[in-house]
Coordinates of C-alpha atoms in Angstrom, one line a residue:
Chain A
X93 CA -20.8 -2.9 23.3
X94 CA -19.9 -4.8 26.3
X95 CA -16.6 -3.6 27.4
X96 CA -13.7 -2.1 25.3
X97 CA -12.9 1.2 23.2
X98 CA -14.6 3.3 20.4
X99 CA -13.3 6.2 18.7
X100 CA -15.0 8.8 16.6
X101 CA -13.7 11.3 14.3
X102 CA -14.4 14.8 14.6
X103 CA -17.2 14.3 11.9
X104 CA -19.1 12.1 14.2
X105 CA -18.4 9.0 12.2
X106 CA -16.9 5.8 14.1
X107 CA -13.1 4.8 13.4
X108 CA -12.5 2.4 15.4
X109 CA -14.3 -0.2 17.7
X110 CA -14.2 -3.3 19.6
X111 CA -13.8 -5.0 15.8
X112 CA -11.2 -3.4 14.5
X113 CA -7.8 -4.8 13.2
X114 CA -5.1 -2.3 12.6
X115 CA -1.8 -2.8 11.1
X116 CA 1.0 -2.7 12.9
X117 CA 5.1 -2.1 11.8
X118 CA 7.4 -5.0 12.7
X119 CA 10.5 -4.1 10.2
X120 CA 11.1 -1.1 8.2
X121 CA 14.8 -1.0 6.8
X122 CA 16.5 0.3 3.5
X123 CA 17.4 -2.8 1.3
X124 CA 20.4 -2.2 -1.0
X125 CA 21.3 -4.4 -4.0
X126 CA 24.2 -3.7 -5.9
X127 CA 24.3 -6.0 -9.4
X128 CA 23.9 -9.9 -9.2
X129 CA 20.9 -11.9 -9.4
X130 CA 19.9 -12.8 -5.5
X131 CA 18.0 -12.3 -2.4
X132 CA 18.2 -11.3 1.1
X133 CA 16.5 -12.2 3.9
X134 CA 15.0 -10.6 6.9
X135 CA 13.9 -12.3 10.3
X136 CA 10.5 -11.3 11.8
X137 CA 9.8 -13.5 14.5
X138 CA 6.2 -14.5 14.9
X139 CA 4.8 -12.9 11.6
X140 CA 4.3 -15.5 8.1
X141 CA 1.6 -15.4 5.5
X142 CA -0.9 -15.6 7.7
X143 CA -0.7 -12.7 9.6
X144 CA 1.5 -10.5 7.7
X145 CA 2.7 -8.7 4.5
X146 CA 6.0 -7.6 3.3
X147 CA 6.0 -4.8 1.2
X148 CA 8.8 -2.5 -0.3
X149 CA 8.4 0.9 -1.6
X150 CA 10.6 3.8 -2.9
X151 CA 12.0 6.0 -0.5
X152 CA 10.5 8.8 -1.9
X153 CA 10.8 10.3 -5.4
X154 CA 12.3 7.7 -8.2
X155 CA 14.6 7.7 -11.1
X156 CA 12.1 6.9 -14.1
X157 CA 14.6 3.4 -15.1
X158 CA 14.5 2.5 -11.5
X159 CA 13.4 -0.9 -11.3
X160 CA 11.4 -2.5 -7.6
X161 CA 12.6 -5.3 -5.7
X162 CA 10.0 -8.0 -4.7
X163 CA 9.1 -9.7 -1.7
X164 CA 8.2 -13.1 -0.4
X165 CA 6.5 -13.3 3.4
X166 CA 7.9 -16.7 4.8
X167 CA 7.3 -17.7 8.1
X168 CA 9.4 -15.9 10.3
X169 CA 11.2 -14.3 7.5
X170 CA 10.9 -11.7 5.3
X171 CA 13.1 -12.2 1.6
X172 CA 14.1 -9.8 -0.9
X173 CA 14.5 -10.5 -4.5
X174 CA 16.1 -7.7 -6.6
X175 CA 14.7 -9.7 -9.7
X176 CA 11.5 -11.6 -10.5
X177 CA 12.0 -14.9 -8.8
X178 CA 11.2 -17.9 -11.0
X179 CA 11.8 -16.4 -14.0
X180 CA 15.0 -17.6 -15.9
X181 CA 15.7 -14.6 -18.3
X182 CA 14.3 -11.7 -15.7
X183 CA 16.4 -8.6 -15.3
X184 CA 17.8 -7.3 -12.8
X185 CA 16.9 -4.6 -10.1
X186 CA 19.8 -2.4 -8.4
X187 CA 19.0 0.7 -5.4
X188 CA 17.8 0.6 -2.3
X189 CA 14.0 1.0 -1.3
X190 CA 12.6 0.2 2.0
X191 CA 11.1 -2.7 3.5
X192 CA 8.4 -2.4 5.3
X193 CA 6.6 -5.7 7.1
X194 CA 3.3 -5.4 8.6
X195 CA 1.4 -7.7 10.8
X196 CA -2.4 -7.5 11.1
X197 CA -3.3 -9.6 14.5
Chain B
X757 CA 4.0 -3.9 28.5
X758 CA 4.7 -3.0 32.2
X759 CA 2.3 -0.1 32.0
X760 CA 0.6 1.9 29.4
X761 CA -2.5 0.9 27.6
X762 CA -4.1 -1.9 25.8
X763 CA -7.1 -2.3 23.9
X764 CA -7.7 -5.7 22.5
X765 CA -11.1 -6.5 20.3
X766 CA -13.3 -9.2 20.7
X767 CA -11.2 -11.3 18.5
X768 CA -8.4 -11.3 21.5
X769 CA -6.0 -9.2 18.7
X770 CA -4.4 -5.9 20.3
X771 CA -5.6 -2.9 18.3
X772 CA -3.7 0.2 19.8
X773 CA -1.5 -0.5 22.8
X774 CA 1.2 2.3 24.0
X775 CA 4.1 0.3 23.2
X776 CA 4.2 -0.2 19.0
X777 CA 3.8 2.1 16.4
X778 CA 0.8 1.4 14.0
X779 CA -0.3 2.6 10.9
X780 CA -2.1 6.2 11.4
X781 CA -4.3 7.9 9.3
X782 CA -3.0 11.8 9.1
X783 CA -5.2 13.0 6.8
X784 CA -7.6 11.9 4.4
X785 CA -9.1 13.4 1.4
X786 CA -9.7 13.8 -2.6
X787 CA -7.4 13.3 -5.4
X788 CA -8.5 15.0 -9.0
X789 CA -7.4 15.5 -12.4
X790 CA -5.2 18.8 -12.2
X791 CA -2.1 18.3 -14.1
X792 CA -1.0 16.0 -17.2
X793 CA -3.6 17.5 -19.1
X794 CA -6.2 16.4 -17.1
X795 CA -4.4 12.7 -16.7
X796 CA -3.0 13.5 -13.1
X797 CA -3.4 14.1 -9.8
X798 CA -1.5 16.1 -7.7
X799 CA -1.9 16.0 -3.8
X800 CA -0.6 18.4 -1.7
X801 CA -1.9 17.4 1.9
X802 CA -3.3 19.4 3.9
X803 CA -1.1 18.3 7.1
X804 CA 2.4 17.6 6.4
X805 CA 3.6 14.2 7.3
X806 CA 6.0 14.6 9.8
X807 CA 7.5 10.6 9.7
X808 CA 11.6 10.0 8.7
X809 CA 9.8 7.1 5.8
X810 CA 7.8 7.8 3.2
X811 CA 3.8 7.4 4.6
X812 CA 1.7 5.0 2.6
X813 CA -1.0 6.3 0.1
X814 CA -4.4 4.1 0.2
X815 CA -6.9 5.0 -2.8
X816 CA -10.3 4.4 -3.6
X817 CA -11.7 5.8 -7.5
X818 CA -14.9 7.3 -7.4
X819 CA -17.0 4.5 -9.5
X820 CA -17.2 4.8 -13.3
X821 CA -19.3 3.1 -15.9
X822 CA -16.6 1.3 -16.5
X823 CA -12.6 1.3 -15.8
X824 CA -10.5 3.4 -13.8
X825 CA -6.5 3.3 -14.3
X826 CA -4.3 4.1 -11.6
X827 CA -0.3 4.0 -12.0
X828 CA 2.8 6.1 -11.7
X829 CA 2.5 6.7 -7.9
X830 CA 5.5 8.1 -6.2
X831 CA 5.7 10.6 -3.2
X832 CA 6.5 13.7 -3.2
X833 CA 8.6 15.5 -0.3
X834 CA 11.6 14.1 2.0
X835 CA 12.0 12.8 5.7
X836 CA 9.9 14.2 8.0
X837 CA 8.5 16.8 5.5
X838 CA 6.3 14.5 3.1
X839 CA 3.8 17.2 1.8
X840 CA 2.0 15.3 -1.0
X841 CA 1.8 12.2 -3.7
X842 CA 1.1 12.3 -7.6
X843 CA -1.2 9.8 -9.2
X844 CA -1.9 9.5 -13.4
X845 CA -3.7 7.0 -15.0
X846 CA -2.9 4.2 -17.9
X847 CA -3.7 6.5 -21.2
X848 CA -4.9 9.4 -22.2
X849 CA -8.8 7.8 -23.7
X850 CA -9.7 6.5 -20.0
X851 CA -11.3 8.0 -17.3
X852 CA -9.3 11.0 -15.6
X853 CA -8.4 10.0 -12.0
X854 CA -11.1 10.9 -9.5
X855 CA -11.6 9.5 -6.2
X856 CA -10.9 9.3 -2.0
X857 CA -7.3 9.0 -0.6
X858 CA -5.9 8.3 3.1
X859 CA -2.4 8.6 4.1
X860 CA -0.5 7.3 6.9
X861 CA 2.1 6.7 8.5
X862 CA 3.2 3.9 11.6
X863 CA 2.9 6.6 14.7
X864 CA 0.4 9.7 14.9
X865 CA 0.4 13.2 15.0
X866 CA -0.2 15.1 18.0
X867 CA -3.2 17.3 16.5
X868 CA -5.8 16.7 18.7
X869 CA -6.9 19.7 21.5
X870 CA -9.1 17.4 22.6
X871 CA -9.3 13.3 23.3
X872 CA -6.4 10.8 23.8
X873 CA -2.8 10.8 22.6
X874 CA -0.6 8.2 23.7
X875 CA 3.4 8.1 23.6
X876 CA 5.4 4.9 23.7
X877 CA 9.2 4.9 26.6
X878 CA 10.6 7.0 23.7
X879 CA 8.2 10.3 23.8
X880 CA 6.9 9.0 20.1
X881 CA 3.3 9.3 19.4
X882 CA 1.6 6.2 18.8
X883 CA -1.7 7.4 18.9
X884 CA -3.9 10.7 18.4
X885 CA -7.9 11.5 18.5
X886 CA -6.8 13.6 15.4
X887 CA -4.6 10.7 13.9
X888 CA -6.7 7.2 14.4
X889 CA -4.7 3.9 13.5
X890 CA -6.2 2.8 10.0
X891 CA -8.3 -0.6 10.1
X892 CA -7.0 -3.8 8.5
X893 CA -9.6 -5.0 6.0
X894 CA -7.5 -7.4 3.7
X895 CA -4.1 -8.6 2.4
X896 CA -2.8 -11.1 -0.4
X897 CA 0.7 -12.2 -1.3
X898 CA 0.3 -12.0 -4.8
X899 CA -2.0 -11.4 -7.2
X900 CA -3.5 -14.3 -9.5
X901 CA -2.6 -14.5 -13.5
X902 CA -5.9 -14.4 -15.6
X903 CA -5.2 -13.6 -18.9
X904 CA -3.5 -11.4 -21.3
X905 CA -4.2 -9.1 -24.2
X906 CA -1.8 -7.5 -27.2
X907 CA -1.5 -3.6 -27.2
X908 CA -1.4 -1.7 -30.2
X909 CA 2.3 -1.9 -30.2
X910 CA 2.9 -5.7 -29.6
X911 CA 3.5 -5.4 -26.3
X912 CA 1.8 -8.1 -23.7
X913 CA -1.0 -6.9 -21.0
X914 CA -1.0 -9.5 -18.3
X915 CA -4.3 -9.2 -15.9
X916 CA -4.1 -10.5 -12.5
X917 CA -6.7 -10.3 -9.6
X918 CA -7.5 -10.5 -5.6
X919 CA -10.6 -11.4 -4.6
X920 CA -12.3 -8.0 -3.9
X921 CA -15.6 -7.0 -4.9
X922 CA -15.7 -3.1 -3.8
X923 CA -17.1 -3.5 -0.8
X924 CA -17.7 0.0 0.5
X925 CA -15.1 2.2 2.0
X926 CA -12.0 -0.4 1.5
X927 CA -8.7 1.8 -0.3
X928 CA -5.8 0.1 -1.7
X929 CA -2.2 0.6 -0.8
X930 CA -0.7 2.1 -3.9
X931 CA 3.1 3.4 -3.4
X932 CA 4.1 -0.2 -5.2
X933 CA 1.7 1.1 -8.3
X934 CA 4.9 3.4 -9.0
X935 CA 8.4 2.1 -9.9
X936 CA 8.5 -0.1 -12.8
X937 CA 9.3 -3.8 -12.0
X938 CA 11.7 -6.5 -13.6
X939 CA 10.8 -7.3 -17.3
X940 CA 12.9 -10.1 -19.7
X941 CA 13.9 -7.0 -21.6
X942 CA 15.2 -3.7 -21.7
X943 CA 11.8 -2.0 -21.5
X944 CA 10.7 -2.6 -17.8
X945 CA 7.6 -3.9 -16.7
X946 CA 5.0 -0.7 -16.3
X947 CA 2.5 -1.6 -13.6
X948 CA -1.1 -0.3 -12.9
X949 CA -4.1 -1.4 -10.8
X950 CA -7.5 -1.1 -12.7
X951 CA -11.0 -0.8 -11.0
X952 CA -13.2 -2.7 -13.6
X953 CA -16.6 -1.4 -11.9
X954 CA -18.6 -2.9 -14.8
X955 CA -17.3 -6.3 -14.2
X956 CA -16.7 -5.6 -10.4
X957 CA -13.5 -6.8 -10.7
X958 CA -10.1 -5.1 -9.5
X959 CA -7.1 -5.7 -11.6
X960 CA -3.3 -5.7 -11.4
X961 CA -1.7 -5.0 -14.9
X962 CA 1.6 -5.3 -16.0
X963 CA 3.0 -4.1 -19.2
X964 CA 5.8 -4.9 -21.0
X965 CA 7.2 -6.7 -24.5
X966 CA 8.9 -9.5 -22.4
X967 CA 6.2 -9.5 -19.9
X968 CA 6.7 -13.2 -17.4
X969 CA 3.8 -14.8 -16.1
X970 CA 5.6 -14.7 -13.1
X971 CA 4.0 -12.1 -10.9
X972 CA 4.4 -11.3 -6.8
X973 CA 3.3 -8.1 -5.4
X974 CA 1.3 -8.2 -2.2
X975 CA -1.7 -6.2 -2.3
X976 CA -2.7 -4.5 1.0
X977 CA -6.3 -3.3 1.8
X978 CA -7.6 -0.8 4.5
X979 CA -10.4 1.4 5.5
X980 CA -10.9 4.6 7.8
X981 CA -14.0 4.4 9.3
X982 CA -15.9 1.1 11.3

């Protein structure tokens, strides 16, 4: 190692080094859909498919007919479907979960 | 940043800097068959998770001679007070669920008597000797249809995969393994991720009678350790 940062856990094994890529949080929001088919979108400036991932899990425990909402990293935006998008006859998800978008470098 | 730290790798990428939150590991550990009859896993973790969300679950099944069936995730505790996470697995005939877990949380913990801790302008730890920031191994969009199969009650299995071949010490993010998602019925779609270790091949799974095609769920990869 030239220059830069290691750490080590208290098992002596290495965690992190001059390599590493860790994950940091850009957005992380409740999302609330009420009934009709649609989406909603969220701006992240700087993060796309590249460099990203939107995900969105519950906020803790879950009704057992609770249905997830889906995501689609864009660049720059984060969208929300509450159904499954290019599917005619999907149903439809209502709640709120959370939205969480991530960018790795 | 005006002041602070910064550590950036030899890839010119910032890994922990004391100005945003990333994801933490605040503990790590073993899940194992101890409820459901032997067909799931309750966690309770050994250090509370202190965050207002719910921390993220990674997983990684011991290997089988064969597959390993994860599903029903959901977390178990409230804001600031998360003290553990249930896991089951597809059916009752397949392997009971065995294998490593990590769970974090964006921000650490301070739990360190010794090493570094770092705060950012609002006294919030970013960063703890005791809580490292997870790695960033791999992440995909969505996962790729490959086929389907009937189950015994008529309803349609659709298998989709990510290009991962177990490499060694990589967990998958698994809180979207949970809540069922949107079907073309009124039976929801059910939603697993299988380790095939036979076929070194790692599956999403999606069950339902009107199952689409039509399939997006990122999958999110990380490790603990270099």
């Amino acid at each position: 190692m030239a220059y830069g940062m290691r750490v080590w856990g208290a098992d002596g094994a290495l965690q992190l080094d001059e390599n590493s890529f860790t994950v940091r949080v850009i957005l992380s929001t409740p999302v609330t859909f009420v009934n009709a088919k649609s989406s909603q979108d969220f701006p992240v400036p700087g993060v796309g498919p590249a460099n990203g991932a939107a995900i969105v899990i519950p906020l803790g425990e879950y009704d057992a007919n609770q249905k997830q909402f889906e995501t689609e990293m864009l660049d720059g935006v984060a969208r929300v479907y509450n159904h499954t998008r290019g599917f005619a006859s999907s149903t439809v998800a209502t709640g709120t979960m959370l939205l969480i978008v991530m960018r790795f470098n | 940043m005006q002041y602070g730290l910064q550590f950036v790798n030899n890839s010119n990428s910032v890994v922990v800097d004391s100005e945003f939150a990333r994801l933490c590991v605040i503990e790590n550990g073993r899940y194992s068959p101890n409820v459901t009859n032997g067909y799931g896993a309750l966690v309770t973790f050994a250090r509370v998770v202190t965050s207002q969300n719910p921390p993220l679950v990674f997983v990684r099944p011991d290997t089988v001679t064969g597959v390993a069936q994860l599903g029903g995730m959901r977390v178990i505790g409230g804001p600031g007070n998360w003290t553990g996470f249930y896991v089951s697995t597809y059916n009752t005939i397949g392997f009971p669920p065995n294998g490593k877990y990590f769970v974090g949380s964006f921000g650490g913990q301070s739990v360190a008597s010794y090493g570094m801790r770092l705060w950012d302008s609002n006294a919030q730890v970013l960063f703890d000797s005791g809580t490292v920031c997870a790695s960033f191994t791999r992440s995909f969009q969505n996962w790729t249809y490959l086929f389907y199969e009937l189950g015994p009650q008529g309803e349609y299995r659709n298998f989709y995969s990510v290009d991962f071949n177990f490499p060694a010490g990589e967990y998958l993010l698994i809180n979207n393994f949970g809540m069922n998602m949107c079907s073309g019925g009124p039976v929801s779609r059910a939603l697993y991720n299988w380790w095939d270790f036979s076929a070194n091949k790692l599956y999403a799974v999606t069950i339902a009678y009107a199952n689409p095609y039509a399939f997006y769920l990122p999958a999110v990869f990380a490790k603990i350790a270099v």
